[in-house]
Every structure is written in structure tokens, then in C-alpha cells.
């Protein structure tokens, strides 16, 4: 069939005419001609393969890593009533937690505690409101719905042991946007005056869970 296509092409016939005489579609004729051309030009074929490998390698190198090897929890406002939280727990900290709780870290219930700290110098206990959200074992991020617009939130990632929440990591504050019009001249979002973690924030060590008190 290819020989016939090439013969008709040498007679200066169009692709449509060749397809009609051979009982093929225009696409099938083009495919056979292109395949024949690739066989006749091995350099072009090799260059094409090299280009494909380079493109694949570039896409792989520019791909964002899934993990960064740091203990962290971040929170972002996705809208007036939705927060997006993502976290990473390194293996050293996992082992430390498992050692303290004498349990497999993979099977300890994990969750988020969302604090409404609007207009508060947060000390870990004086939040306006607290909301707990359980997350699945394999999750590394979570959407928290039904938060209030125009409020400041801090999120703890932690574990639940016998009904008690044990915080491991704390996020920086985030402010949800308002869902109403601002008064003329009024800022859309009030800046956070102090985002530092209080010195008496409940910490986790390899020996005990303790709470520091101010002196």
C-alpha cells in the first residue's frame, strides 16, 4: 500500500486523490507518508526522541516536591468561610510522638484545632471560639468549612489521646475576608499586631507534654 501511495504522489496527485484511489482516509495517507519519512531521516527521528526526553526531564525537574523535610503547619483563607490547612511532620518528630504515647504514629487519631483569636493576644486559652476537626490518616491537607468571615484564626495540628487534644505544631494567624461592604475609608482587613507564638504555648517533648506558666 505504501508503494502505491508513493507512486501516486510521484504523479503529483493530491492527498485527497491518493486517499480516494487507495480506499483510505486522508489521515491514513498522511500517517503512512509521515512514517515513511521518519524511516528515511534517522537524524530527524533521533533529534525528536532527544527533544522528547529533554522535555520530560524538564517537566520532572520543575515539579514541586511533595515534602520539604520540615515540621510545619500552614493555613490560608480560601474565602470568607473556608480555610485551607496543610502540614508536614518529619520522621524524627513522628518517632518522638510515638515513643511518648507508646503507640504507632500511623494509627493515632490526628486532627486540627481552630482558634478564633480575633482581637485577642492569644495565650493558648483565651480564644473567642474553638473548633476541632478530625482528619484522615493519609491526609496532609484539609479544607475547614463554616468558619466566620472577617475573623482571625490560628490552627494547631495535633493528636487525640483518650479524648485529650495534644498539639504538636501551630500555624501563623490568618484573617478571613469579609463578605460585606467596607465602610468608606475602612481597611478591608485589620493587620495582625502580634503573630509571635506565646512563650507559654503548650509544647511537646520526648519525655512529657507540659505547659509552661508565666512568671
PDB file of C-alpha atoms in Angstrom:
ATOM      1  CA  UNK A   1       0.000   0.000   0.000  1.00  0.00           C
ATOM      2  CA  UNK A   2       2.843   2.421   0.790  1.00  0.00           C
ATOM      3  CA  UNK A   3       4.402   1.741  -2.607  1.00  0.00           C
ATOM      4  CA  UNK A   4       1.144   2.650  -4.338  1.00  0.00           C
ATOM      5  CA  UNK A   5       0.826   5.829  -2.240  1.00  0.00           C
ATOM      6  CA  UNK A   6       4.381   6.861  -3.146  1.00  0.00           C
ATOM      7  CA  UNK A   7       3.751   6.094  -6.802  1.00  0.00           C
ATOM      8  CA  UNK A   8       0.634   8.256  -6.875  1.00  0.00           C
ATOM      9  CA  UNK A   9       2.443  11.012  -5.003  1.00  0.00           C
ATOM     10  CA  UNK A  10       5.222  10.960  -7.626  1.00  0.00           C
ATOM     11  CA  UNK A  11       2.494  11.664 -10.189  1.00  0.00           C
ATOM     12  CA  UNK A  12       1.800  14.971  -8.340  1.00  0.00           C
ATOM     13  CA  UNK A  13      -1.587  13.829  -7.154  1.00  0.00           C
ATOM     14  CA  UNK A  14      -3.129  15.439  -4.071  1.00  0.00           C
ATOM     15  CA  UNK A  15      -3.542  13.673  -0.730  1.00  0.00           C
ATOM     16  CA  UNK A  16      -7.296  13.573  -1.288  1.00  0.00           C
ATOM     17  CA  UNK A  17      -6.887  11.952  -4.715  1.00  0.00           C
ATOM     18  CA  UNK A  18      -4.436   9.398  -3.322  1.00  0.00           C
ATOM     19  CA  UNK A  19      -6.812   8.545  -0.484  1.00  0.00           C
ATOM     20  CA  UNK A  20      -9.702   8.085  -2.919  1.00  0.00           C
ATOM     21  CA  UNK A  21      -7.758   5.773  -5.226  1.00  0.00           C
ATOM     22  CA  UNK A  22      -6.341   3.702  -2.343  1.00  0.00           C
ATOM     23  CA  UNK A  23      -9.625   3.491  -0.445  1.00  0.00           C
ATOM     24  CA  UNK A  24      -8.115   5.201   2.593  1.00  0.00           C
ATOM     25  CA  UNK A  25      -8.865   8.323   4.594  1.00  0.00           C
ATOM     26  CA  UNK A  26      -6.776  11.443   4.224  1.00  0.00           C
ATOM     27  CA  UNK A  27      -5.445  10.924   7.745  1.00  0.00           C
ATOM     28  CA  UNK A  28      -4.346   7.374   6.979  1.00  0.00           C
ATOM     29  CA  UNK A  29      -2.449   8.541   3.899  1.00  0.00           C
ATOM     30  CA  UNK A  30      -0.707  11.299   5.837  1.00  0.00           C
ATOM     31  CA  UNK A  31       0.231   8.853   8.598  1.00  0.00           C
ATOM     32  CA  UNK A  32       1.846   6.428   6.132  1.00  0.00           C
ATOM     33  CA  UNK A  33       3.779   9.209   4.413  1.00  0.00           C
ATOM     34  CA  UNK A  34       4.978  10.597   7.730  1.00  0.00           C
ATOM     35  CA  UNK A  35       6.055   7.144   8.903  1.00  0.00           C
ATOM     36  CA  UNK A  36       7.969   6.608   5.668  1.00  0.00           C
ATOM     37  CA  UNK A  37       9.646   9.990   6.053  1.00  0.00           C
ATOM     38  CA  UNK A  38      10.788   9.114   9.600  1.00  0.00           C
ATOM     39  CA  UNK A  39      12.408   5.921   8.328  1.00  0.00           C
ATOM     40  CA  UNK A  40      14.258   7.831   5.614  1.00  0.00           C
ATOM     41  CA  UNK A  41      15.504  10.531   8.021  1.00  0.00           C
ATOM     42  CA  UNK A  42      17.001   8.786  11.089  1.00  0.00           C
ATOM     43  CA  UNK A  43      18.704  12.008  12.231  1.00  0.00           C
ATOM     44  CA  UNK A  44      15.392  13.819  12.456  1.00  0.00           C
ATOM     45  CA  UNK A  45      13.906  10.854  14.317  1.00  0.00           C
ATOM     46  CA  UNK A  46      16.800  10.829  16.782  1.00  0.00           C
ATOM     47  CA  UNK A  47      16.505  14.592  17.327  1.00  0.00           C
ATOM     48  CA  UNK A  48      12.794  14.185  18.009  1.00  0.00           C
ATOM     49  CA  UNK A  49      13.455  11.483  20.602  1.00  0.00           C
ATOM     50  CA  UNK A  50      16.134  13.621  22.282  1.00  0.00           C
ATOM     51  CA  UNK A  51      13.753  16.582  22.389  1.00  0.00           C
ATOM     52  CA  UNK A  52      11.052  14.438  23.987  1.00  0.00           C
ATOM     53  CA  UNK A  53      13.495  13.172  26.641  1.00  0.00           C
ATOM     54  CA  UNK A  54      14.678  16.705  27.430  1.00  0.00           C
ATOM     55  CA  UNK A  55      11.091  17.936  27.698  1.00  0.00           C
ATOM     56  CA  UNK A  56      10.169  15.059  30.004  1.00  0.00           C
ATOM     57  CA  UNK A  57      13.240  15.720  32.147  1.00  0.00           C
ATOM     58  CA  UNK A  58      12.492  19.453  32.351  1.00  0.00           C
ATOM     59  CA  UNK A  59       8.900  18.769  33.441  1.00  0.00           C
ATOM     60  CA  UNK A  60      10.183  16.403  36.131  1.00  0.00           C
ATOM     61  CA  UNK A  61      12.818  18.848  37.408  1.00  0.00           C
ATOM     62  CA  UNK A  62      10.366  21.730  37.671  1.00  0.00           C
ATOM     63  CA  UNK A  63       7.761  19.710  39.527  1.00  0.00           C
ATOM     64  CA  UNK A  64       7.171  20.929  43.076  1.00  0.00           C
ATOM     65  CA  UNK A  65       8.228  18.409  45.746  1.00  0.00           C
ATOM     66  CA  UNK A  66       5.516  16.768  47.809  1.00  0.00           C
ATOM     67  CA  UNK A  67       7.505  17.283  51.035  1.00  0.00           C
ATOM     68  CA  UNK A  68      10.266  19.633  52.173  1.00  0.00           C
ATOM     69  CA  UNK A  69      11.658  17.787  55.205  1.00  0.00           C
ATOM     70  CA  UNK A  70      10.446  20.375  57.739  1.00  0.00           C
ATOM     71  CA  UNK A  71       7.884  20.289  60.525  1.00  0.00           C
ATOM     72  CA  UNK A  72       5.272  22.848  59.604  1.00  0.00           C
ATOM     73  CA  UNK A  73       1.586  23.680  59.510  1.00  0.00           C
ATOM     74  CA  UNK A  74       0.273  26.444  57.265  1.00  0.00           C
ATOM     75  CA  UNK A  75      -3.190  27.920  56.930  1.00  0.00           C
ATOM     76  CA  UNK A  76      -4.647  30.049  54.122  1.00  0.00           C
ATOM     77  CA  UNK A  77      -8.016  31.707  53.722  1.00  0.00           C
ATOM     78  CA  UNK A  78      -9.793  30.258  50.691  1.00  0.00           C
ATOM     79  CA  UNK A  79     -12.778  32.540  51.111  1.00  0.00           C
ATOM     80  CA  UNK A  80     -14.859  34.255  53.794  1.00  0.00           C
ATOM     81  CA  UNK A  81     -15.930  30.915  55.318  1.00  0.00           C
ATOM     82  CA  UNK A  82     -13.245  28.407  54.233  1.00  0.00           C
ATOM     83  CA  UNK A  83      -9.693  27.747  55.465  1.00  0.00           C
ATOM     84  CA  UNK A  84      -7.140  25.536  53.736  1.00  0.00           C
ATOM     85  CA  UNK A  85      -4.638  23.881  56.090  1.00  0.00           C
ATOM     86  CA  UNK A  86      -1.612  21.806  55.079  1.00  0.00           C
ATOM     87  CA  UNK A  87       1.099  20.274  57.222  1.00  0.00           C
ATOM     88  CA  UNK A  88       4.230  18.148  57.217  1.00  0.00           C
ATOM     89  CA  UNK A  89       5.542  16.032  60.102  1.00  0.00           C
ATOM     90  CA  UNK A  90       9.074  14.673  59.768  1.00  0.00           C
ATOM     91  CA  UNK A  91      10.015  11.130  60.802  1.00  0.00           C
ATOM     92  CA  UNK A  92      12.100  12.263  63.833  1.00  0.00           C
ATOM     93  CA  UNK A  93       9.081  14.035  65.291  1.00  0.00           C
ATOM     94  CA  UNK A  94       6.804  11.122  64.448  1.00  0.00           C
ATOM     95  CA  UNK A  95       9.109   8.763  66.336  1.00  0.00           C
ATOM     96  CA  UNK A  96       9.240  11.164  69.276  1.00  0.00           C
ATOM     97  CA  UNK A  97       5.450  11.339  69.447  1.00  0.00           C
ATOM     98  CA  UNK A  98       5.072   7.576  69.080  1.00  0.00           C
ATOM     99  CA  UNK A  99       7.636   6.996  71.828  1.00  0.00           C
ATOM    100  CA  UNK A 100       5.806   9.292  74.229  1.00  0.00           C
ATOM    101  CA  UNK A 101       2.393   7.804  73.509  1.00  0.00           C
ATOM    102  CA  UNK A 102       3.710   4.255  73.217  1.00  0.00           C
ATOM    103  CA  UNK A 103       1.721   3.791  70.032  1.00  0.00           C
ATOM    104  CA  UNK A 104       2.207   3.606  66.300  1.00  0.00           C
ATOM    105  CA  UNK A 105       2.057   7.172  64.975  1.00  0.00           C
ATOM    106  CA  UNK A 106       0.175   5.981  61.900  1.00  0.00           C
ATOM    107  CA  UNK A 107      -2.789   4.815  63.963  1.00  0.00           C
ATOM    108  CA  UNK A 108      -3.092   7.727  66.393  1.00  0.00           C
ATOM    109  CA  UNK A 109      -6.099   9.921  65.602  1.00  0.00           C
ATOM    110  CA  UNK A 110      -4.938  13.220  64.123  1.00  0.00           C
ATOM    111  CA  UNK A 111      -6.820  16.472  63.944  1.00  0.00           C
ATOM    112  CA  UNK A 112      -6.860  20.237  63.759  1.00  0.00           C
ATOM    113  CA  UNK A 113      -7.911  22.705  66.413  1.00  0.00           C
ATOM    114  CA  UNK A 114      -9.040  26.048  65.010  1.00  0.00           C
ATOM    115  CA  UNK A 115      -8.898  29.031  67.358  1.00  0.00           C
ATOM    116  CA  UNK A 116     -10.805  32.256  66.728  1.00  0.00           C
ATOM    117  CA  UNK A 117      -8.329  34.795  68.131  1.00  0.00           C
ATOM    118  CA  UNK A 118      -9.906  37.952  66.725  1.00  0.00           C
ATOM    119  CA  UNK A 119      -8.763  40.990  68.759  1.00  0.00           C
ATOM    120  CA  UNK A 120      -7.006  38.709  71.238  1.00  0.00           C
ATOM    121  CA  UNK A 121      -3.377  38.423  72.355  1.00  0.00           C
ATOM    122  CA  UNK A 122      -3.651  34.665  72.210  1.00  0.00           C
ATOM    123  CA  UNK A 123      -2.116  32.720  75.096  1.00  0.00           C
ATOM    124  CA  UNK A 124      -3.468  29.303  74.140  1.00  0.00           C
ATOM    125  CA  UNK A 125      -6.511  29.527  76.413  1.00  0.00           C
ATOM    126  CA  UNK A 126      -8.323  32.787  75.669  1.00  0.00           C
ATOM    127  CA  UNK A 127      -9.718  32.139  72.184  1.00  0.00           C
ATOM    128  CA  UNK A 128     -13.139  33.531  71.324  1.00  0.00           C
ATOM    129  CA  UNK A 129     -14.139  30.145  69.979  1.00  0.00           C
ATOM    130  CA  UNK A 130     -12.571  26.717  69.356  1.00  0.00           C
ATOM    131  CA  UNK A 131     -13.422  24.223  66.645  1.00  0.00           C
ATOM    132  CA  UNK A 132     -11.988  20.691  66.379  1.00  0.00           C
ATOM    133  CA  UNK A 133     -11.721  18.862  63.068  1.00  0.00           C
ATOM    134  CA  UNK A 134     -10.627  15.221  62.714  1.00  0.00           C
ATOM    135  CA  UNK A 135      -8.508  14.398  59.656  1.00  0.00           C
ATOM    136  CA  UNK A 136      -7.865  11.082  57.929  1.00  0.00           C
ATOM    137  CA  UNK A 137      -4.628   9.146  58.401  1.00  0.00           C
ATOM    138  CA  UNK A 138      -3.229   9.665  54.913  1.00  0.00           C
ATOM    139  CA  UNK A 139      -4.134  13.374  54.687  1.00  0.00           C
ATOM    140  CA  UNK A 140      -1.528  16.128  54.549  1.00  0.00           C
ATOM    141  CA  UNK A 141      -4.021  18.918  53.895  1.00  0.00           C
ATOM    142  CA  UNK A 142      -7.619  19.714  54.781  1.00  0.00           C
ATOM    143  CA  UNK A 143     -10.359  22.211  53.996  1.00  0.00           C
ATOM    144  CA  UNK A 144     -12.104  23.634  57.052  1.00  0.00           C
ATOM    145  CA  UNK A 145     -15.562  24.908  56.221  1.00  0.00           C
ATOM    146  CA  UNK A 146     -18.056  27.078  58.067  1.00  0.00           C
ATOM    147  CA  UNK A 147     -15.615  29.499  59.686  1.00  0.00           C
ATOM    148  CA  UNK A 148     -16.751  33.095  60.166  1.00  0.00           C
ATOM    149  CA  UNK A 149     -15.847  35.890  57.724  1.00  0.00           C
ATOM    150  CA  UNK A 150     -13.692  38.789  58.859  1.00  0.00           C
ATOM    151  CA  UNK A 151     -12.112  36.855  61.747  1.00  0.00           C
ATOM    152  CA  UNK A 152      -8.551  35.939  62.741  1.00  0.00           C
ATOM    153  CA  UNK A 153      -7.707  32.266  63.128  1.00  0.00           C
ATOM    154  CA  UNK A 154      -4.782  30.178  64.365  1.00  0.00           C
ATOM    155  CA  UNK A 155      -4.618  26.445  63.731  1.00  0.00           C
ATOM    156  CA  UNK A 156      -2.926  23.693  65.747  1.00  0.00           C
ATOM    157  CA  UNK A 157      -2.125  20.293  64.277  1.00  0.00           C
ATOM    158  CA  UNK A 158      -2.117  17.593  66.909  1.00  0.00           C
ATOM    159  CA  UNK A 159      -3.219  14.210  68.194  1.00  0.00           C
ATOM    160  CA  UNK A 160      -6.120  12.949  70.256  1.00  0.00           C
ATOM    161  CA  UNK A 161      -5.194  10.725  73.189  1.00  0.00           C
ATOM    162  CA  UNK A 162      -8.044   9.409  75.358  1.00  0.00           C
ATOM    163  CA  UNK A 163     -10.192  12.350  74.340  1.00  0.00           C
ATOM    164  CA  UNK A 164      -7.464  14.909  75.036  1.00  0.00           C
ATOM    165  CA  UNK A 165      -6.029  17.067  72.242  1.00  0.00           C
ATOM    166  CA  UNK A 166      -2.215  17.186  72.231  1.00  0.00           C
ATOM    167  CA  UNK A 167      -0.906  19.975  69.964  1.00  0.00           C
ATOM    168  CA  UNK A 168       2.301  19.389  68.016  1.00  0.00           C
ATOM    169  CA  UNK A 169       2.536  22.324  65.606  1.00  0.00           C
ATOM    170  CA  UNK A 170       0.956  25.773  65.452  1.00  0.00           C
ATOM    171  CA  UNK A 171       0.318  27.972  62.426  1.00  0.00           C
ATOM    172  CA  UNK A 172       0.706  31.693  61.960  1.00  0.00           C
ATOM    173  CA  UNK A 173      -2.528  33.741  62.179  1.00  0.00           C
ATOM    174  CA  UNK A 174      -4.716  34.176  59.106  1.00  0.00           C
ATOM    175  CA  UNK A 175      -7.628  36.539  58.539  1.00  0.00           C
ATOM    176  CA  UNK A 176     -10.703  35.516  56.552  1.00  0.00           C
ATOM    177  CA  UNK A 177     -12.021  38.190  54.173  1.00  0.00           C
ATOM    178  CA  UNK A 178     -15.297  39.888  54.913  1.00  0.00           C
ATOM    179  CA  UNK A 179     -18.401  39.071  52.897  1.00  0.00           C
ATOM    180  CA  UNK A 180     -19.903  42.557  53.323  1.00  0.00           C
ATOM    181  CA  UNK A 181     -19.079  46.005  52.018  1.00  0.00           C
ATOM    182  CA  UNK A 182     -16.481  48.022  53.903  1.00  0.00           C
ATOM    183  CA  UNK A 183     -17.268  51.473  55.254  1.00  0.00           C
ATOM    184  CA  UNK A 184     -15.636  54.257  53.229  1.00  0.00           C
ATOM    185  CA  UNK A 185     -12.017  54.615  54.284  1.00  0.00           C
ATOM    186  CA  UNK A 186     -12.069  51.489  56.452  1.00  0.00           C
ATOM    187  CA  UNK A 187      -9.340  48.886  55.750  1.00  0.00           C
ATOM    188  CA  UNK A 188     -10.608  45.633  54.258  1.00  0.00           C
ATOM    189  CA  UNK A 189      -8.526  43.555  56.681  1.00  0.00           C
ATOM    190  CA  UNK A 190      -7.184  44.538  60.074  1.00  0.00           C
ATOM    191  CA  UNK A 191      -3.450  43.719  60.262  1.00  0.00           C
ATOM    192  CA  UNK A 192      -2.328  41.258  62.917  1.00  0.00           C
ATOM    193  CA  UNK A 193      -0.421  43.211  65.539  1.00  0.00           C
ATOM    194  CA  UNK A 194       1.492  40.293  67.098  1.00  0.00           C
ATOM    195  CA  UNK A 195       1.785  36.941  65.335  1.00  0.00           C
ATOM    196  CA  UNK A 196       4.502  35.505  67.594  1.00  0.00           C
ATOM    197  CA  UNK A 197       3.806  32.236  69.384  1.00  0.00           C
ATOM    198  CA  UNK A 198       3.368  32.916  73.125  1.00  0.00           C
ATOM    199  CA  UNK A 199       6.184  31.666  75.329  1.00  0.00           C
ATOM    200  CA  UNK A 200       3.722  29.660  77.402  1.00  0.00           C
ATOM    201  CA  UNK A 201       2.377  27.792  74.375  1.00  0.00           C
ATOM    202  CA  UNK A 202       1.867  24.133  75.169  1.00  0.00           C
ATOM    203  CA  UNK A 203       4.876  22.220  73.836  1.00  0.00           C
ATOM    204  CA  UNK A 204       5.645  18.638  73.112  1.00  0.00           C
ATOM    205  CA  UNK A 205       8.861  16.928  74.239  1.00  0.00           C
ATOM    206  CA  UNK A 206      10.103  13.357  74.011  1.00  0.00           C
ATOM    207  CA  UNK A 207       9.503  12.942  77.757  1.00  0.00           C
ATOM    208  CA  UNK A 208       6.281  14.702  78.538  1.00  0.00           C
ATOM    209  CA  UNK A 209       3.560  17.008  77.455  1.00  0.00           C
ATOM    210  CA  UNK A 210       3.791  20.059  79.621  1.00  0.00           C
ATOM    211  CA  UNK A 211       2.531  23.604  79.795  1.00  0.00           C
ATOM    212  CA  UNK A 212       4.842  26.431  80.789  1.00  0.00           C
ATOM    213  CA  UNK A 213       3.444  29.091  83.036  1.00  0.00           C
ATOM    214  CA  UNK A 214       4.489  32.740  83.016  1.00  0.00           C
ATOM    215  CA  UNK A 215       6.365  34.147  85.959  1.00  0.00           C
TER     216      UNK A 215
END
